[in-house]
PDB file of C-alpha atoms and ligand atoms in Angstrom:
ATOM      1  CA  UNK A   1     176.507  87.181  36.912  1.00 81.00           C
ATOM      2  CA  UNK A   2     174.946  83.715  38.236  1.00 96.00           C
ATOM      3  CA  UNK A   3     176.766  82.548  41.194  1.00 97.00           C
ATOM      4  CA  UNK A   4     177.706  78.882  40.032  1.00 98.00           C
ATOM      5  CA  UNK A   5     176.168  76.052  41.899  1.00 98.00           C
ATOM      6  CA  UNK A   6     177.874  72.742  42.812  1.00 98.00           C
ATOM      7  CA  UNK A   7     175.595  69.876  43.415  1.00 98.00           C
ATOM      8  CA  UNK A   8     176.214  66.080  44.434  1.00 99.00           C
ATOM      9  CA  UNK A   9     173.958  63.368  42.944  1.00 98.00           C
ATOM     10  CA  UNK A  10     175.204  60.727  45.604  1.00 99.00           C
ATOM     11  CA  UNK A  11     172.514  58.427  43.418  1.00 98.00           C
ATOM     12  CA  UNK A  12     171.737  55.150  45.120  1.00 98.00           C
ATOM     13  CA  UNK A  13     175.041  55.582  47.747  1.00 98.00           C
ATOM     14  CA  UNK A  14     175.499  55.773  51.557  1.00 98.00           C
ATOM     15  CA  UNK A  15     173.721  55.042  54.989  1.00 98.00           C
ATOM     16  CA  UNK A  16     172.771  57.823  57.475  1.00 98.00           C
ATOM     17  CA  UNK A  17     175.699  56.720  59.038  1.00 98.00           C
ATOM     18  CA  UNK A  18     178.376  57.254  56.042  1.00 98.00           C
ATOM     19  CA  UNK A  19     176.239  60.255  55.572  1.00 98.00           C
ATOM     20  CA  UNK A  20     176.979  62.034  58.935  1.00 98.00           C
ATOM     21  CA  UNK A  21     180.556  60.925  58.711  1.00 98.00           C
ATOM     22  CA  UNK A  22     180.375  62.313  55.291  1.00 99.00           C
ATOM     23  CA  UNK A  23     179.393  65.960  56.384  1.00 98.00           C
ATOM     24  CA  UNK A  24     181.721  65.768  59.464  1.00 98.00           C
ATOM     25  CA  UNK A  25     184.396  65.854  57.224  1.00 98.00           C
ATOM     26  CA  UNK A  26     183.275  68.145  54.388  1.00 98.00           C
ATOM     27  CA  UNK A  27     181.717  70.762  56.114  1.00 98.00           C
ATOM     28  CA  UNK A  28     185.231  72.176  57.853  1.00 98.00           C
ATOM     29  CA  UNK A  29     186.675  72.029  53.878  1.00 98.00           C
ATOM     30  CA  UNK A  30     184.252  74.466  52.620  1.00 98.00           C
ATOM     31  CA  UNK A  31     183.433  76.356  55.641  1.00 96.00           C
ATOM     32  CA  UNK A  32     183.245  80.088  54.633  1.00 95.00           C
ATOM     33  CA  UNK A  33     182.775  79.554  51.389  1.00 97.00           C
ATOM     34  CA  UNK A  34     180.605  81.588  49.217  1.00 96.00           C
ATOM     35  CA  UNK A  35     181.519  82.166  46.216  1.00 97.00           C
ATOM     36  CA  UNK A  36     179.256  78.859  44.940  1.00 97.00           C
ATOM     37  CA  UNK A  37     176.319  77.438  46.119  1.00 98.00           C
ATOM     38  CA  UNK A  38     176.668  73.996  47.266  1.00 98.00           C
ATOM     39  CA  UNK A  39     173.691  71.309  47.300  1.00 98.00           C
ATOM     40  CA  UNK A  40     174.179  67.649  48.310  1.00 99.00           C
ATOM     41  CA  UNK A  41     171.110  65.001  47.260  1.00 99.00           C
ATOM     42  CA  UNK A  42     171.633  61.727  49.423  1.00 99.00           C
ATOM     43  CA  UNK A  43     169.264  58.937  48.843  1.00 98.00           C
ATOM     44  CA  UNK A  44     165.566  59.471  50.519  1.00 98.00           C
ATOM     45  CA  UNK A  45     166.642  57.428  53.561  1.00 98.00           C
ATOM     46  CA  UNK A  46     169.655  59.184  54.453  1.00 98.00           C
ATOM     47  CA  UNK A  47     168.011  62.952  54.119  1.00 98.00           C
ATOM     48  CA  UNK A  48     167.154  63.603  57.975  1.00 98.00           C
ATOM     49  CA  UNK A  49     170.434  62.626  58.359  1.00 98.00           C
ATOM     50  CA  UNK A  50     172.038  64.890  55.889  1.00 98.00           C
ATOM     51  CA  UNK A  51     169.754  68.065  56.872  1.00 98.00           C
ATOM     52  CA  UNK A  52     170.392  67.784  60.835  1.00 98.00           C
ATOM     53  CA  UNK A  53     174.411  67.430  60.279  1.00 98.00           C
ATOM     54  CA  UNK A  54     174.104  70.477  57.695  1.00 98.00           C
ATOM     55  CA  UNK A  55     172.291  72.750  59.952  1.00 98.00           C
ATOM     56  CA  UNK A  56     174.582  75.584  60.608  1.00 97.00           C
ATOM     57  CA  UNK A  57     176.287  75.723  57.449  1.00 98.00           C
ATOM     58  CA  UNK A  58     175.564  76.632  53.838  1.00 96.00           C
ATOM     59  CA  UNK A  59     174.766  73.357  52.255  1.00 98.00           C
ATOM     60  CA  UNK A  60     171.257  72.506  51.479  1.00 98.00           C
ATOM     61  CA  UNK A  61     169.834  69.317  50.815  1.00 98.00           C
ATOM     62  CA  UNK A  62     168.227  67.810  48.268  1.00 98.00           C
ATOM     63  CA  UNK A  63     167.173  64.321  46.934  1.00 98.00           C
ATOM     64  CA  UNK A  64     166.949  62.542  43.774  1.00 98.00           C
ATOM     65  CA  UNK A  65     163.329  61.959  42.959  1.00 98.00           C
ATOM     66  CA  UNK A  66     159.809  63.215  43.074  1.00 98.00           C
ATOM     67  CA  UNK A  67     156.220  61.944  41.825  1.00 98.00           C
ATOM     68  CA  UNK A  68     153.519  64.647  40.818  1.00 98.00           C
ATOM     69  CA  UNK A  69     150.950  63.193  43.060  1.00 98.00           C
ATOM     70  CA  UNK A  70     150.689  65.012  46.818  1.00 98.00           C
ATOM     71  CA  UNK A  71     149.805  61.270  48.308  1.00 98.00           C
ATOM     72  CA  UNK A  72     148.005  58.211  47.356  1.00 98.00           C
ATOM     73  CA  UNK A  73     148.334  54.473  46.091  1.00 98.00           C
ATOM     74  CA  UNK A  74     151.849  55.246  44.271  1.00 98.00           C
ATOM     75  CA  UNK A  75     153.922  52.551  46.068  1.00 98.00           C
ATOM     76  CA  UNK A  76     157.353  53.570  46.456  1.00 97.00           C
ATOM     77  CA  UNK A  77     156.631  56.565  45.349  1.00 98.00           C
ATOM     78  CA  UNK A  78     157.438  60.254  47.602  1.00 98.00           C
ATOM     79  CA  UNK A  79     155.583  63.528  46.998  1.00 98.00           C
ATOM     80  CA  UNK A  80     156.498  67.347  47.729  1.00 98.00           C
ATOM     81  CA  UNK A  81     154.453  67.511  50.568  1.00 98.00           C
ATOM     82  CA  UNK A  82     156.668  65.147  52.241  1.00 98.00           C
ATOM     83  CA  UNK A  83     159.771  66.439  51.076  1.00 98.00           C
ATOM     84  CA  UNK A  84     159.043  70.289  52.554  1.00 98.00           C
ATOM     85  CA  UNK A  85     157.817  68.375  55.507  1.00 98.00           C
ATOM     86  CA  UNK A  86     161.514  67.382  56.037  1.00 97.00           C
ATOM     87  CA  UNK A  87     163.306  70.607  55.134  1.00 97.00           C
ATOM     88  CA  UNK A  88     164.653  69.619  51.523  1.00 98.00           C
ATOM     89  CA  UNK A  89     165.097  72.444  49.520  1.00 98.00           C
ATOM     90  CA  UNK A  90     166.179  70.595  45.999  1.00 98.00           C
ATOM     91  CA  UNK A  91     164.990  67.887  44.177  1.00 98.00           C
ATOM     92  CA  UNK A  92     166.409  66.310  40.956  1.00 98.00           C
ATOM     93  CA  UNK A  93     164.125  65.422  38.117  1.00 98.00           C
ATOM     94  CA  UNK A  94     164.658  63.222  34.889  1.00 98.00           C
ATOM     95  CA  UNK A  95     168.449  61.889  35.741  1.00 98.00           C
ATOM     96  CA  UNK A  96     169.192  59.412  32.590  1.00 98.00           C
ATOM     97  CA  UNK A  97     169.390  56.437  34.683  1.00 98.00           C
ATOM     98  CA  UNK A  98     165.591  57.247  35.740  1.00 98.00           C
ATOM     99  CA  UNK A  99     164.795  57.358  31.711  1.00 97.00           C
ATOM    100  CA  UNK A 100     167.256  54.693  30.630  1.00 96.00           C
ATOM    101  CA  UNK A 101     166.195  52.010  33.848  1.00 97.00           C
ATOM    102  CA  UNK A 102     163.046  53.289  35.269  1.00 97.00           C
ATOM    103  CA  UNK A 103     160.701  54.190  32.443  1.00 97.00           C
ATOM    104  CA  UNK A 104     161.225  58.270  33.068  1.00 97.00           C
ATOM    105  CA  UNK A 105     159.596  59.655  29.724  1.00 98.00           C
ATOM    106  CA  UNK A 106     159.501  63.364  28.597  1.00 98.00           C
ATOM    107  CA  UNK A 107     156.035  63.481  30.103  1.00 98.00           C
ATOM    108  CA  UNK A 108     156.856  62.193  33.413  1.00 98.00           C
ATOM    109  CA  UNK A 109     160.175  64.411  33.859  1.00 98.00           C
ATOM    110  CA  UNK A 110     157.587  67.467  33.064  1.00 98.00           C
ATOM    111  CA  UNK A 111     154.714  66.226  35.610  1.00 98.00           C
ATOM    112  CA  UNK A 112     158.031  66.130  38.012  1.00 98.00           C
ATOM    113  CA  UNK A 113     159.552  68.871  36.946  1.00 98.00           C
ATOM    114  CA  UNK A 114     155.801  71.232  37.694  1.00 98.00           C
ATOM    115  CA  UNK A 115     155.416  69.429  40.708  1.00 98.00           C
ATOM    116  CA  UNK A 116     158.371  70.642  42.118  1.00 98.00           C
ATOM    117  CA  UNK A 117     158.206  73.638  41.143  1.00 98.00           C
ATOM    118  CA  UNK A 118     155.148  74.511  42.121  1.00 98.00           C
ATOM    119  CA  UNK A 119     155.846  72.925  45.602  1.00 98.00           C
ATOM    120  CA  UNK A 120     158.265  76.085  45.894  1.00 98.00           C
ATOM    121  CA  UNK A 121     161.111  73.413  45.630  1.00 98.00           C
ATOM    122  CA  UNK A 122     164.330  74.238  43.936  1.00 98.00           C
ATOM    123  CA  UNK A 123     164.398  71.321  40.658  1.00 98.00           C
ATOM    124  CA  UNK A 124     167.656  70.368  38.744  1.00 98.00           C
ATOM    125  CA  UNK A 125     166.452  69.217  35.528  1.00 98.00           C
ATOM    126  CA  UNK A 126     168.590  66.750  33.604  1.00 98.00           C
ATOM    127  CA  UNK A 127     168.861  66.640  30.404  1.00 98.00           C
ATOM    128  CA  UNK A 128     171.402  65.005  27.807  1.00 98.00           C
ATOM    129  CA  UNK A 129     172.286  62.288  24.533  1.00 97.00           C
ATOM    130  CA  UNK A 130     173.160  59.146  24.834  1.00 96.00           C
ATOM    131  CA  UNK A 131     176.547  58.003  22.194  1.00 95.00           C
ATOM    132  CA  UNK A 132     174.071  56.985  19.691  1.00 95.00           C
ATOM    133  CA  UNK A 133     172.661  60.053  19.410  1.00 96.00           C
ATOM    134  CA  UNK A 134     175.988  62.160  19.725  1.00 95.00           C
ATOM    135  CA  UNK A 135     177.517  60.362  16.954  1.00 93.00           C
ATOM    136  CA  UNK A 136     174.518  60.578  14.384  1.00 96.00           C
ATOM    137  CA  UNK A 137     174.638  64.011  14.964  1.00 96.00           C
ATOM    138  CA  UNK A 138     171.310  64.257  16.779  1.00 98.00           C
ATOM    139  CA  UNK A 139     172.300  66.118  19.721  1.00 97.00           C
ATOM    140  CA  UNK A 140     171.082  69.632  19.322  1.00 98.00           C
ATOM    141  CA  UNK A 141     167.527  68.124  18.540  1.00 98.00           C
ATOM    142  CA  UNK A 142     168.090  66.129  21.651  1.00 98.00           C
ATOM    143  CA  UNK A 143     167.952  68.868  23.919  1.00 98.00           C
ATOM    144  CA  UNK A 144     165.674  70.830  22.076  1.00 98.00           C
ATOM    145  CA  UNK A 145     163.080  68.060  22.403  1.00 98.00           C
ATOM    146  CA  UNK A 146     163.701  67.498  25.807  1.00 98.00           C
ATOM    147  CA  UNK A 147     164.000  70.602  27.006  1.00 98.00           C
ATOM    148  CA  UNK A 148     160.182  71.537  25.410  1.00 98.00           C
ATOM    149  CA  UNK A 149     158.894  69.060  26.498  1.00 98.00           C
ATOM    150  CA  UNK A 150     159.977  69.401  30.438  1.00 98.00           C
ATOM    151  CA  UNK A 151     159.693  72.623  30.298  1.00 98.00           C
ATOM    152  CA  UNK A 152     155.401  72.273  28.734  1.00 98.00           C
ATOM    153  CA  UNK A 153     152.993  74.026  30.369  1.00 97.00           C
ATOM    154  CA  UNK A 154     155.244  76.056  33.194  1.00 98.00           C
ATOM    155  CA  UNK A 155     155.324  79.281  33.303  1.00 96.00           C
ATOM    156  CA  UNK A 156     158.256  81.357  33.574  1.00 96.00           C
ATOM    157  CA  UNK A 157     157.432  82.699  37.161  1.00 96.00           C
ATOM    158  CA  UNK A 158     157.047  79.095  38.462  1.00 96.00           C
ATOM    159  CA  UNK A 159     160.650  78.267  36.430  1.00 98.00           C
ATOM    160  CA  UNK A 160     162.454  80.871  38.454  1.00 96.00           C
ATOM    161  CA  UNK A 161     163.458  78.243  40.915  1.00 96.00           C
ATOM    162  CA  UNK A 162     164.685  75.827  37.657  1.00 98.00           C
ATOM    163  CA  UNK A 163     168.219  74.807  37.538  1.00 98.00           C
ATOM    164  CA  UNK A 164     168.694  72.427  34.319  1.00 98.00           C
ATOM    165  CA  UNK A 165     171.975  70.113  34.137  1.00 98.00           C
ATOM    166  CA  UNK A 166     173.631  68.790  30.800  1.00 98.00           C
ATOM    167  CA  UNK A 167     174.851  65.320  31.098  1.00 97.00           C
ATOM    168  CA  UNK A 168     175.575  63.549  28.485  1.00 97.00           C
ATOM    169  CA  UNK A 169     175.069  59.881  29.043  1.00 96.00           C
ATOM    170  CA  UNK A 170     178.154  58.493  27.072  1.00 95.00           C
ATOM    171  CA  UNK A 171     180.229  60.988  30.137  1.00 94.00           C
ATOM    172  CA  UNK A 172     178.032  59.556  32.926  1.00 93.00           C
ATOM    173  CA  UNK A 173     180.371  57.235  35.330  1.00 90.00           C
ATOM    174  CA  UNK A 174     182.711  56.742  32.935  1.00 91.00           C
ATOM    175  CA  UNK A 175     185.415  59.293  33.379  1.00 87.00           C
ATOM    176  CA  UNK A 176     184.757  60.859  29.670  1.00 88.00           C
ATOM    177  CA  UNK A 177     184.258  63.960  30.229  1.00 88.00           C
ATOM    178  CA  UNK A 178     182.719  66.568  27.718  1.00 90.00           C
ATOM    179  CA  UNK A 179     185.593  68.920  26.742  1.00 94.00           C
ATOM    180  CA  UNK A 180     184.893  72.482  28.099  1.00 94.00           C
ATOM    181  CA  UNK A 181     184.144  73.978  24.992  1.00 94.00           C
ATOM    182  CA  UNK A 182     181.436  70.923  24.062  1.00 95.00           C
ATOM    183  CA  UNK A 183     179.287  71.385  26.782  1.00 96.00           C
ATOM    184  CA  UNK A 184     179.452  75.313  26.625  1.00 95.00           C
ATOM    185  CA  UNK A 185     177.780  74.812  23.373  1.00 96.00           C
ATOM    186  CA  UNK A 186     174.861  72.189  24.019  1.00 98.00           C
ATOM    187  CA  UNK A 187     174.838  74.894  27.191  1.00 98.00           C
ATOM    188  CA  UNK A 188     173.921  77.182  24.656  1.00 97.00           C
ATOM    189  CA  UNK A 189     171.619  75.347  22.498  1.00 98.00           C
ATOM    190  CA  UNK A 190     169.465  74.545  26.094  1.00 98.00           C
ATOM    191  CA  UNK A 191     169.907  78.444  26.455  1.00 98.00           C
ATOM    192  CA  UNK A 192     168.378  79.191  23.195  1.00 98.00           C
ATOM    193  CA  UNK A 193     165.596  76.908  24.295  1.00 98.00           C
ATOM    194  CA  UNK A 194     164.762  78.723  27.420  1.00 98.00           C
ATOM    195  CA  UNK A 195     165.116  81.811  25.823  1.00 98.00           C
ATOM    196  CA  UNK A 196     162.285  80.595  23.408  1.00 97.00           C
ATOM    197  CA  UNK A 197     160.006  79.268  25.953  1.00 97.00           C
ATOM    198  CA  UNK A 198     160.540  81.286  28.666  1.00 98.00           C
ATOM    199  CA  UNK A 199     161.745  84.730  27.436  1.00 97.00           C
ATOM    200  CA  UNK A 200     165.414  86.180  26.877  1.00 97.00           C
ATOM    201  CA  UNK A 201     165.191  87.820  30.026  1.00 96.00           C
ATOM    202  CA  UNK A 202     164.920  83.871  31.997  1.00 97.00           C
ATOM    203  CA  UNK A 203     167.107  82.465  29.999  1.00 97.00           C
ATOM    204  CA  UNK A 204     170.105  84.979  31.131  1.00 97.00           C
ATOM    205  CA  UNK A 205     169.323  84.213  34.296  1.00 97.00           C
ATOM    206  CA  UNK A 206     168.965  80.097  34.136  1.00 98.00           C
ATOM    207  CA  UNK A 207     171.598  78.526  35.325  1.00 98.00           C
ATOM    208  CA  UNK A 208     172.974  75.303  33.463  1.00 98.00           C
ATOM    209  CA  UNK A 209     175.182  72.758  35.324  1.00 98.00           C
ATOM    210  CA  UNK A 210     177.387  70.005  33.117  1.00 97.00           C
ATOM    211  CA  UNK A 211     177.689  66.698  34.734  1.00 97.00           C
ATOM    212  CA  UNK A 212     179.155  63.721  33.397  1.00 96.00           C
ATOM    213  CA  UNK A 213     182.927  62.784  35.273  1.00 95.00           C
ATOM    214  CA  UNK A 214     183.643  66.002  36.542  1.00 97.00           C
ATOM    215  CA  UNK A 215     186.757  65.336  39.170  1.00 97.00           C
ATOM    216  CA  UNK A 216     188.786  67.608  41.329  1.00 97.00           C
ATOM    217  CA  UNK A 217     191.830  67.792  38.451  1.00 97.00           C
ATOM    218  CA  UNK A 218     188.627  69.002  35.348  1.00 96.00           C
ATOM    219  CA  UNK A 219     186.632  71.552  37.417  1.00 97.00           C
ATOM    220  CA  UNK A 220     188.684  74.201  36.413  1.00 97.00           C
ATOM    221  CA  UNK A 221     188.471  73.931  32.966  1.00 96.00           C
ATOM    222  CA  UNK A 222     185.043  72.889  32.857  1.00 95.00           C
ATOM    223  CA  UNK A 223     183.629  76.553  35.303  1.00 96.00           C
ATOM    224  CA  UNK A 224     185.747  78.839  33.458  1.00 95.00           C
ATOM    225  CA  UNK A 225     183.166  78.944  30.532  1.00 94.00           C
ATOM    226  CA  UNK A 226     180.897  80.925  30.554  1.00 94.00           C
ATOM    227  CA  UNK A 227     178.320  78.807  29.946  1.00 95.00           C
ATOM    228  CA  UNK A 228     178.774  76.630  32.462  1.00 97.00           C
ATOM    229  CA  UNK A 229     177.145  77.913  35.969  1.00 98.00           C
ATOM    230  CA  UNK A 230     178.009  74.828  38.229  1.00 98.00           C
ATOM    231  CA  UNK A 231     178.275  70.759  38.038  1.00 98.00           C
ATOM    232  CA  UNK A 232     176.063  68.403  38.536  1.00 98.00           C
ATOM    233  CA  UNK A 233     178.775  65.420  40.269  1.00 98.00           C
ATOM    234  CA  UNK A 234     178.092  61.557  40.215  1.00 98.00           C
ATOM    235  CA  UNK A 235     180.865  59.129  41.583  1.00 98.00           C
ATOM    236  CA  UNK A 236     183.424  62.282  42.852  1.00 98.00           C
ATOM    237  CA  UNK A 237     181.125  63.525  45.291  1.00 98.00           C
ATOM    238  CA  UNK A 238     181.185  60.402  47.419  1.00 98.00           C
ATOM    239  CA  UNK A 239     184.451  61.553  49.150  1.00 98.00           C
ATOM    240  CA  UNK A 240     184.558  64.819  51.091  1.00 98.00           C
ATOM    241  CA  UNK A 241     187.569  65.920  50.307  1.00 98.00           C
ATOM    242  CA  UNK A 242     187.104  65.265  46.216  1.00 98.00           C
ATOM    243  CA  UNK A 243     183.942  66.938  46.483  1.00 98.00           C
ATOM    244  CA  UNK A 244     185.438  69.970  48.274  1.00 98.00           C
ATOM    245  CA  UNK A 245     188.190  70.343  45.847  1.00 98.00           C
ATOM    246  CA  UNK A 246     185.427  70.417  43.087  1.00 98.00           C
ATOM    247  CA  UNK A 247     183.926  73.019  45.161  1.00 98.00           C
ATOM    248  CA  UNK A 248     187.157  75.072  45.655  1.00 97.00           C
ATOM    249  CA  UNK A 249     188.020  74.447  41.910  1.00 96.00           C
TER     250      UNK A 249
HETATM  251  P1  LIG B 301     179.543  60.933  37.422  1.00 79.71           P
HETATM  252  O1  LIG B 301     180.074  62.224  38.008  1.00 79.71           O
HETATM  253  O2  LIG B 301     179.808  59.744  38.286  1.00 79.71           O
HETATM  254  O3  LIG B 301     179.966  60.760  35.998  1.00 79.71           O
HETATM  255  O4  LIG B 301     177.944  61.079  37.415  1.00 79.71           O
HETATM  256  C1  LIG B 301     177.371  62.201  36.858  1.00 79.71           C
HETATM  257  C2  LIG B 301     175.932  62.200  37.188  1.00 79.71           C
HETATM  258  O5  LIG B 301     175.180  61.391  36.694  1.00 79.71           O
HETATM  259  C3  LIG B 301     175.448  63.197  38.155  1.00 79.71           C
HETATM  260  O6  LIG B 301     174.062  63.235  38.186  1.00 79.71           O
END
């Protein structure tokens, strides 16, 4: 069985402030619960924040972004290094607003994707069609392609700590969401993937989060397939108690 995980992509959204009024309020919603694993990725500047008000409970931290480089003339850029050196535990790599508004290629998602990986950090991998795509029937190759190339040149020992989220762009922020049975089979087609890069063995194991509009009222539907080992959650995770009721689905 792989214990679903629950993870907030709070994306480009709240002050250390809002972020330690934030956990205030969620942490006594989901306090003994264990059933999922729950990670929250705040913007870089509110992650001391986030890890000192989590310490205690379950939740681990994360952020958003990470460059393959350990330090260096990268301006704006933040390596592993630094993120261990602040406790985070998660990182997300190759979100679609990074490709479709920040130049993220294949390449760059897999020189992310090692990094992390090799830093011993936990990565969430994104992957996912835009409508285009979807509609010319492209998808399957879609995450094929991106999955082979993210996944280039790791090897399955390093992947262990490899979470990879579905999220179709044309769900992204704007309260489509993939029916259950949809994502359960691009799930599958990511599966197959793993399985061929990585072994059969791995790709039982991998877990694959769906994002894309998941709310309080579709978690339900969305974790009872079996495909589906968590969510990845954009807009709903900004409010404690919508994020705990995706948690306690
Ligand atoms: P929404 O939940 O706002 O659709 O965002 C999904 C997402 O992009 C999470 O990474």
């Amino acid at each position: 069985m792989r214990k679903k995980l629950i993870a907030a992509n709070w994306k480009m959204n709240k002050t250390p402030d809002e972020t330690r009024a934030f956990f205030r309020e969620f942490l006594p919603l989901v306090a003994g619960h264990t059933r999922d694993e729950i990670v929250v990725c705040p913007p870089y500047t509110s992650a001391a924040a986030a890890l000192e008000a989590a310490i205690g409970s379950s939740v681990a931290i994360g952020v958003q972004n990470v460059h393959w480089k350990a330090d260096g003339a990268f301006t704006g850029e933040i390596s592993a290094p630094m993120l261990l050196s602040l406790g985070v535990t998660h990182v997300i790599v190759g979100h679609s607003e990074r490709r479709q508004y920040f130049g993220e290629t294949d390449d760059t998602v897999n020189l992310r994707l090692k990094t992390a990986l090799e830093a011993g950090l936990t990565a969430i991998c994104c992957v996912g069609e835009v409508l285009e795509e979807r509609e010319a029937g492209l998808t399957d190759d879609v995450l094929r392609r991106q999955c082979v190339r993210a996944f280039h040149a790791i090897s399955a020992k390093k992947a262990a700590k490899m979470t990879v989220a579905y999220e179709p762009v044309w769900a992204i922020g704007t309260g489509k969401t993939a029916t259950p049975e949809l994502a359960a089979a691009a799930h599958a087609v990511i599966r197959r993937e793993a399985a061929e890069v990585f072994g059969e063995e791995f790709a039982a194991g991998l877990r694959i989060l769906y994002g894309g509009s998941v709310k309080p009222d579709n978690a339900s539907t969305l974790m009872a397939q079996e495909e589906i080992d968590g969510a990845l959650v954009g807009g709903a995770s900004l409010d404690a108690k919508s994020l705990a009721g995706i948690v306690k689905y």
